[in-house]
Amino acid sequence: MLVIPGPSSQILGIKTAKLLDADIIPLDFRTFPEGTSYIRIDGDVAGEHVIIIHSTYPNQNERLMQLYLMLDAVKDMKADKITVVTPYFSYARQHRRFKPGEAISAKTIAEIIQSLGANEIFVINIHNMEALTYFTIPATNLDAMVDIGKYLKSLDLMDPIVIAPDDGAIKLAETVGNILDAPYLNFEKHRDFETNAIVMEGKEMDLRDRDVAIVDDMIATGGTMAEAISIVKRQGARKVYAAAVHPLLIGNARFKLITAGAEEIISTDTIPSDVSTVSVSTLIADAIKKSL
Ligand code: R5P
């Protein structure tokens, strides 16, 4: 078994390869001055099970092109089996045609990945599971919230409560609530699609002397998380932990969260960042071992 750590997941790829006891195939990659991508697989993959670990965080389009180039090269080089791991799978928000004539981006990407020879794909906390229905190869969504929950448990929170900022994240809150043996609930969130403004309704609660973990799949602009933090802070929460699987952290997202009152931002290395406290390498390695 060989692991290719893609340009966007170099450290995660190396960590996962070690856990799998697999050899690493290095890459030569660069972006030409006019913006096109160059990829060279620096090793022999013929007849091997090759695992490409490559996240598709911003710049998503460049990351996707790099993935396509790696896949096609590995297929041409006669790999026996190709496993793709995209820890952050972009475009999963466009998992259906919301307005007539819209391209279903998740479908397009699935079709390209499998036409380029992928035999299976693993993703982590994909934004919408419907995006995986466009794959005809085995497609598995892994849940990193368990690892985030374990990290939160190690913090020994005071009388904790777990909150999902919207109903879409309630399953994540349930997972963490069960690990912390704490109650969990969700707020209601509405987004104005024209202005992108968020309206959030909390629940009436007295959170004095309680720590709060707010959990979500991703922090993008930070608006959702910051609003939820502000609500629980107004309700007297002691320490507030902002935990999400994918730290996109666009623009001043960190600033918004800290000024809203977050004690700590907790995330994973699906997107490498300074808040990637929790690694998903074990989650990926265990899933691959199980699928062999
Ligand atoms: C929404 O459905 C997602 O689960 C997140 O809540 C959202 O993407 C976070 O975005 P932002 O950080 O821009 O509010």
Coordinates of C-alpha atoms and ligand atoms in Angstrom, one line a residue:
M1 CA 0.0 0.0 0.0
L2 CA 1.3 3.4 -1.0
V3 CA 0.2 6.8 0.2
I4 CA 0.4 10.0 -1.8
P5 CA 0.1 13.1 0.4
G6 CA -1.5 15.6 -1.9
P7 CA -0.3 19.3 -2.0
S8 CA -3.1 20.3 0.4
S9 CA -2.7 17.5 2.9
Q10 CA 1.1 16.9 3.1
I11 CA 1.4 16.5 6.9
L12 CA -1.9 14.7 7.3
G13 CA -0.9 12.3 4.5
I14 CA 2.4 11.5 6.2
K15 CA 0.7 10.9 9.6
T16 CA -1.8 8.6 8.0
A17 CA 0.8 6.7 6.1
K18 CA 2.7 6.0 9.3
L19 CA -0.4 4.7 11.0
L20 CA -1.0 2.5 8.0
D21 CA 2.6 1.4 7.9
A22 CA 2.5 2.3 4.2
D23 CA 5.3 3.8 2.0
I24 CA 5.0 7.4 0.9
I25 CA 5.2 8.5 -2.7
P26 CA 6.4 12.1 -2.9
L27 CA 5.0 14.5 -5.4
D28 CA 6.6 17.3 -7.3
F29 CA 4.0 20.0 -7.6
R30 CA 3.9 23.7 -8.5
T31 CA 1.7 26.4 -10.0
F32 CA 2.9 28.0 -13.2
P33 CA 3.0 31.8 -13.3
E34 CA -0.2 31.9 -15.4
G35 CA -2.1 29.8 -12.8
T36 CA -2.0 26.3 -14.2
S37 CA -1.1 23.3 -12.0
Y38 CA 1.9 20.9 -12.5
I39 CA 2.0 17.4 -10.8
R40 CA 4.6 14.7 -11.0
I41 CA 4.3 11.4 -9.1
D42 CA 7.9 10.7 -8.0
G43 CA 7.8 6.9 -7.7
D44 CA 6.5 3.6 -9.1
V45 CA 2.9 2.8 -8.4
A46 CA 2.3 0.0 -10.9
G47 CA 0.3 -2.8 -9.5
E48 CA -0.1 -1.1 -6.1
H49 CA -3.0 0.0 -3.9
V50 CA -2.5 3.8 -4.0
I51 CA -4.2 6.1 -1.4
I52 CA -4.3 9.8 -2.4
I53 CA -5.0 12.1 0.6
H54 CA -5.8 15.6 -0.6
S55 CA -8.3 18.1 0.8
T56 CA -10.1 20.6 -1.4
Y57 CA -10.2 23.7 0.7
P58 CA -9.6 27.2 -0.8
N59 CA -8.5 27.6 -3.5
Q60 CA -11.0 24.8 -4.2
N61 CA -10.7 24.9 -7.9
E62 CA -7.0 24.6 -7.9
R63 CA -7.2 21.8 -5.3
L64 CA -9.7 19.9 -7.5
M65 CA -7.5 20.3 -10.5
Q66 CA -4.5 18.9 -8.6
L67 CA -6.6 15.9 -7.5
Y68 CA -7.7 15.2 -11.1
L69 CA -4.1 15.4 -12.3
M70 CA -2.9 13.1 -9.5
L71 CA -5.6 10.6 -10.2
D72 CA -5.1 10.5 -14.0
A73 CA -1.3 10.1 -13.6
V74 CA -1.7 7.3 -11.1
K75 CA -4.2 5.6 -13.3
D76 CA -1.8 5.9 -16.4
M77 CA 1.0 4.5 -14.2
K78 CA -1.1 1.3 -13.8
A79 CA -2.0 1.4 -10.1
D80 CA -4.0 -1.6 -9.1
K81 CA -6.5 0.2 -6.9
I82 CA -7.0 3.9 -6.1
T83 CA -8.5 5.2 -2.9
V84 CA -9.2 8.9 -2.7
V85 CA -9.4 10.6 0.7
T86 CA -10.7 14.2 0.5
P87 CA -10.9 15.3 4.1
Y88 CA -12.7 18.5 3.2
F89 CA -14.9 17.9 0.1
S90 CA -15.8 21.3 -1.4
Y91 CA -18.9 22.1 -3.4
A92 CA -21.1 19.8 -1.2
R93 CA -23.4 22.8 -0.7
Q94 CA -24.5 22.5 -4.3
H95 CA -25.7 19.0 -4.0
R96 CA -28.9 19.6 -5.9
R97 CA -30.5 22.0 -8.4
F98 CA -32.1 24.6 -6.2
K99 CA -33.1 26.9 -9.2
P100 CA -33.8 25.7 -12.7
G101 CA -30.6 25.6 -14.8
E102 CA -28.2 25.4 -12.0
A103 CA -25.2 23.0 -12.4
I104 CA -25.1 20.4 -9.7
S105 CA -21.5 20.9 -8.8
A106 CA -21.2 17.9 -6.4
K107 CA -22.4 15.6 -9.2
T108 CA -19.9 17.0 -11.7
I109 CA -17.0 16.5 -9.3
A110 CA -18.2 12.9 -8.4
E111 CA -18.4 12.0 -12.1
I112 CA -14.9 13.4 -12.8
I113 CA -13.3 11.6 -9.8
Q114 CA -14.7 8.2 -10.7
S115 CA -14.1 8.6 -14.4
L116 CA -10.4 9.2 -13.6
G117 CA -10.2 5.8 -12.1
A118 CA -10.9 6.2 -8.3
N119 CA -12.2 2.9 -6.9
E120 CA -13.4 4.3 -3.6
I121 CA -13.6 7.6 -1.8
F122 CA -13.6 8.7 1.9
V123 CA -14.7 12.2 3.0
I124 CA -15.0 13.7 6.5
N125 CA -18.2 15.4 7.7
I126 CA -19.4 16.3 4.3
H127 CA -21.7 19.3 4.3
N128 CA -24.6 17.3 2.8
M129 CA -24.7 13.6 2.4
E130 CA -26.7 13.9 -0.8
A131 CA -23.4 15.0 -2.4
L132 CA -22.2 11.4 -2.0
T133 CA -25.2 9.9 -3.8
Y134 CA -23.6 10.9 -7.1
F135 CA -20.8 8.4 -6.7
T136 CA -21.3 4.9 -8.0
I137 CA -18.0 3.7 -6.4
P138 CA -18.1 3.1 -2.6
A139 CA -18.3 6.6 -0.9
T140 CA -17.9 6.8 2.9
N141 CA -18.4 9.8 5.1
L142 CA -16.4 9.7 8.3
D143 CA -17.3 11.5 11.5
A144 CA -14.5 13.5 13.2
M145 CA -16.8 14.9 15.9
V146 CA -16.0 11.8 18.0
D147 CA -12.4 12.9 18.1
I148 CA -13.4 16.5 18.8
G149 CA -15.7 15.2 21.6
K150 CA -12.8 13.3 23.1
Y151 CA -10.6 16.4 23.1
L152 CA -13.4 18.4 24.8
K153 CA -13.7 15.7 27.4
S154 CA -10.0 16.0 28.2
L155 CA -10.7 19.7 29.1
D156 CA -12.8 18.7 32.1
L157 CA -15.5 21.2 31.4
M158 CA -17.7 22.6 34.2
D159 CA -21.3 21.3 34.0
P160 CA -21.1 21.4 30.2
I161 CA -23.9 21.8 27.7
V162 CA -23.5 21.2 24.0
I163 CA -25.2 23.5 21.5
A164 CA -25.6 23.2 17.7
P165 CA -26.1 26.6 16.1
D166 CA -28.7 25.2 13.8
D167 CA -30.8 22.1 13.4
G168 CA -28.4 20.7 10.7
A169 CA -25.8 20.3 13.3
I170 CA -27.9 18.5 16.0
K171 CA -26.4 15.1 15.2
L172 CA -22.9 16.5 15.9
A173 CA -24.2 18.0 19.2
E174 CA -25.7 14.6 20.1
T175 CA -22.3 12.8 19.4
V176 CA -20.4 15.3 21.6
G177 CA -23.2 15.4 24.3
N178 CA -23.0 11.6 24.6
I179 CA -19.2 11.7 25.0
L180 CA -19.3 14.5 27.6
D181 CA -22.4 12.9 29.2
A182 CA -24.0 16.4 28.9
P183 CA -27.3 17.7 27.6
Y184 CA -27.4 19.0 24.0
L185 CA -29.8 21.1 22.0
N186 CA -29.9 23.3 18.9
F187 CA -30.6 26.9 18.1
E188 CA -32.6 27.9 15.1
K189 CA -30.8 29.7 12.3
H190 CA -32.2 31.4 9.2
R191 CA -30.0 33.0 6.6
D192 CA -31.1 35.7 4.2
F193 CA -29.8 34.3 0.9
E194 CA -29.7 37.8 -0.7
T195 CA -27.7 39.6 2.1
N196 CA -26.2 36.4 3.7
A197 CA -27.2 37.9 7.1
I198 CA -27.9 35.4 9.9
V199 CA -30.8 35.5 12.2
M200 CA -30.4 33.1 15.2
E201 CA -32.9 32.2 17.9
G202 CA -31.5 30.8 21.1
K203 CA -33.3 29.0 23.9
E204 CA -34.0 30.7 27.2
M205 CA -31.4 29.3 29.5
D206 CA -29.4 30.3 32.6
L207 CA -25.9 29.3 31.8
R208 CA -24.1 30.8 34.8
D209 CA -21.4 28.5 36.1
R210 CA -21.6 26.3 33.0
D211 CA -19.2 25.7 30.2
V212 CA -20.6 25.5 26.7
A213 CA -19.3 23.7 23.6
I214 CA -20.8 25.0 20.3
V215 CA -20.3 22.4 17.6
D216 CA -20.7 22.7 13.8
D217 CA -19.4 21.0 10.7
M218 CA -17.4 24.1 9.6
I219 CA -16.5 27.6 10.4
A220 CA -16.4 29.6 7.2
T221 CA -16.9 33.4 7.7
G222 CA -17.5 32.7 11.5
G223 CA -20.8 34.5 11.4
T224 CA -22.8 31.5 12.6
M225 CA -20.4 30.5 15.4
A226 CA -20.0 34.1 16.6
E227 CA -23.7 34.7 16.8
A228 CA -24.2 31.5 18.9
I229 CA -21.3 32.4 21.2
S230 CA -22.8 35.9 21.8
I231 CA -26.2 34.3 22.7
V232 CA -24.7 31.9 25.3
K233 CA -22.4 34.6 26.7
R234 CA -25.5 36.9 27.3
Q235 CA -27.0 33.9 29.1
G236 CA -24.0 33.9 31.5
A237 CA -21.9 31.0 30.1
R238 CA -18.6 30.6 31.8
K239 CA -16.2 29.3 29.1
V240 CA -17.4 28.8 25.5
Y241 CA -15.6 26.4 23.2
A242 CA -16.1 26.9 19.4
A243 CA -15.6 23.4 17.8
A244 CA -15.9 22.6 14.2
V245 CA -14.5 19.9 11.9
H246 CA -13.4 22.1 9.0
P247 CA -11.6 25.4 9.9
L248 CA -12.1 27.4 6.7
L249 CA -11.7 30.5 8.8
I250 CA -12.3 33.0 6.0
G251 CA -11.2 36.6 6.5
N252 CA -11.5 37.8 10.1
A253 CA -13.4 34.7 11.3
R254 CA -11.0 34.1 14.2
F255 CA -11.3 37.7 15.3
K256 CA -15.1 37.4 15.3
L257 CA -15.1 34.3 17.4
I258 CA -12.6 35.6 20.0
T259 CA -14.3 39.0 20.3
A260 CA -17.6 37.2 20.7
G261 CA -16.1 35.4 23.7
A262 CA -14.7 32.1 22.6
E263 CA -12.3 30.6 25.1
E264 CA -10.8 28.4 22.4
I265 CA -11.4 27.5 18.8
I266 CA -11.1 23.7 18.3
S267 CA -10.8 22.1 14.9
T268 CA -9.1 19.4 12.9
D269 CA -6.5 19.1 10.2
T270 CA -8.9 18.4 7.4
I271 CA -7.8 21.9 6.6
P272 CA -4.4 22.6 8.2
S273 CA -4.5 25.7 10.5
D274 CA -3.3 27.0 13.8
V275 CA -6.5 25.7 15.4
S276 CA -6.2 22.1 14.0
T277 CA -5.7 20.6 17.5
V278 CA -7.3 17.3 16.6
S279 CA -5.9 15.1 13.8
V280 CA -8.1 13.0 11.6
S281 CA -5.2 10.7 10.7
T282 CA -6.4 7.9 13.0
L283 CA -9.9 8.2 11.7
I284 CA -8.8 7.9 8.1
A285 CA -6.3 5.1 8.8
D286 CA -8.8 3.0 10.8
A287 CA -11.4 3.4 8.0
I288 CA -9.0 2.4 5.3
K289 CA -7.8 -0.7 7.4
K290 CA -11.5 -1.7 7.9
S291 CA -12.2 -1.4 4.1
L292 CA -9.3 -3.7 3.1
Ligands
R5P1 C1 -24.3 25.7 7.6 O1 -25.2 25.0 7.3 C2 -23.0 25.2 8.1 O2 -23.2 24.0 8.9 C3 -22.3 26.2 8.9 O3 -23.0 26.6 10.0 C4 -21.9 27.4 8.1 O4 -21.4 27.0 6.9 C5 -20.9 28.3 8.8 O5 -20.7 29.4 7.9 P1 -20.3 30.7 8.5 O6 -19.1 30.5 9.4 O7 -19.9 31.5 7.3 O8 -21.4 31.3 9.3

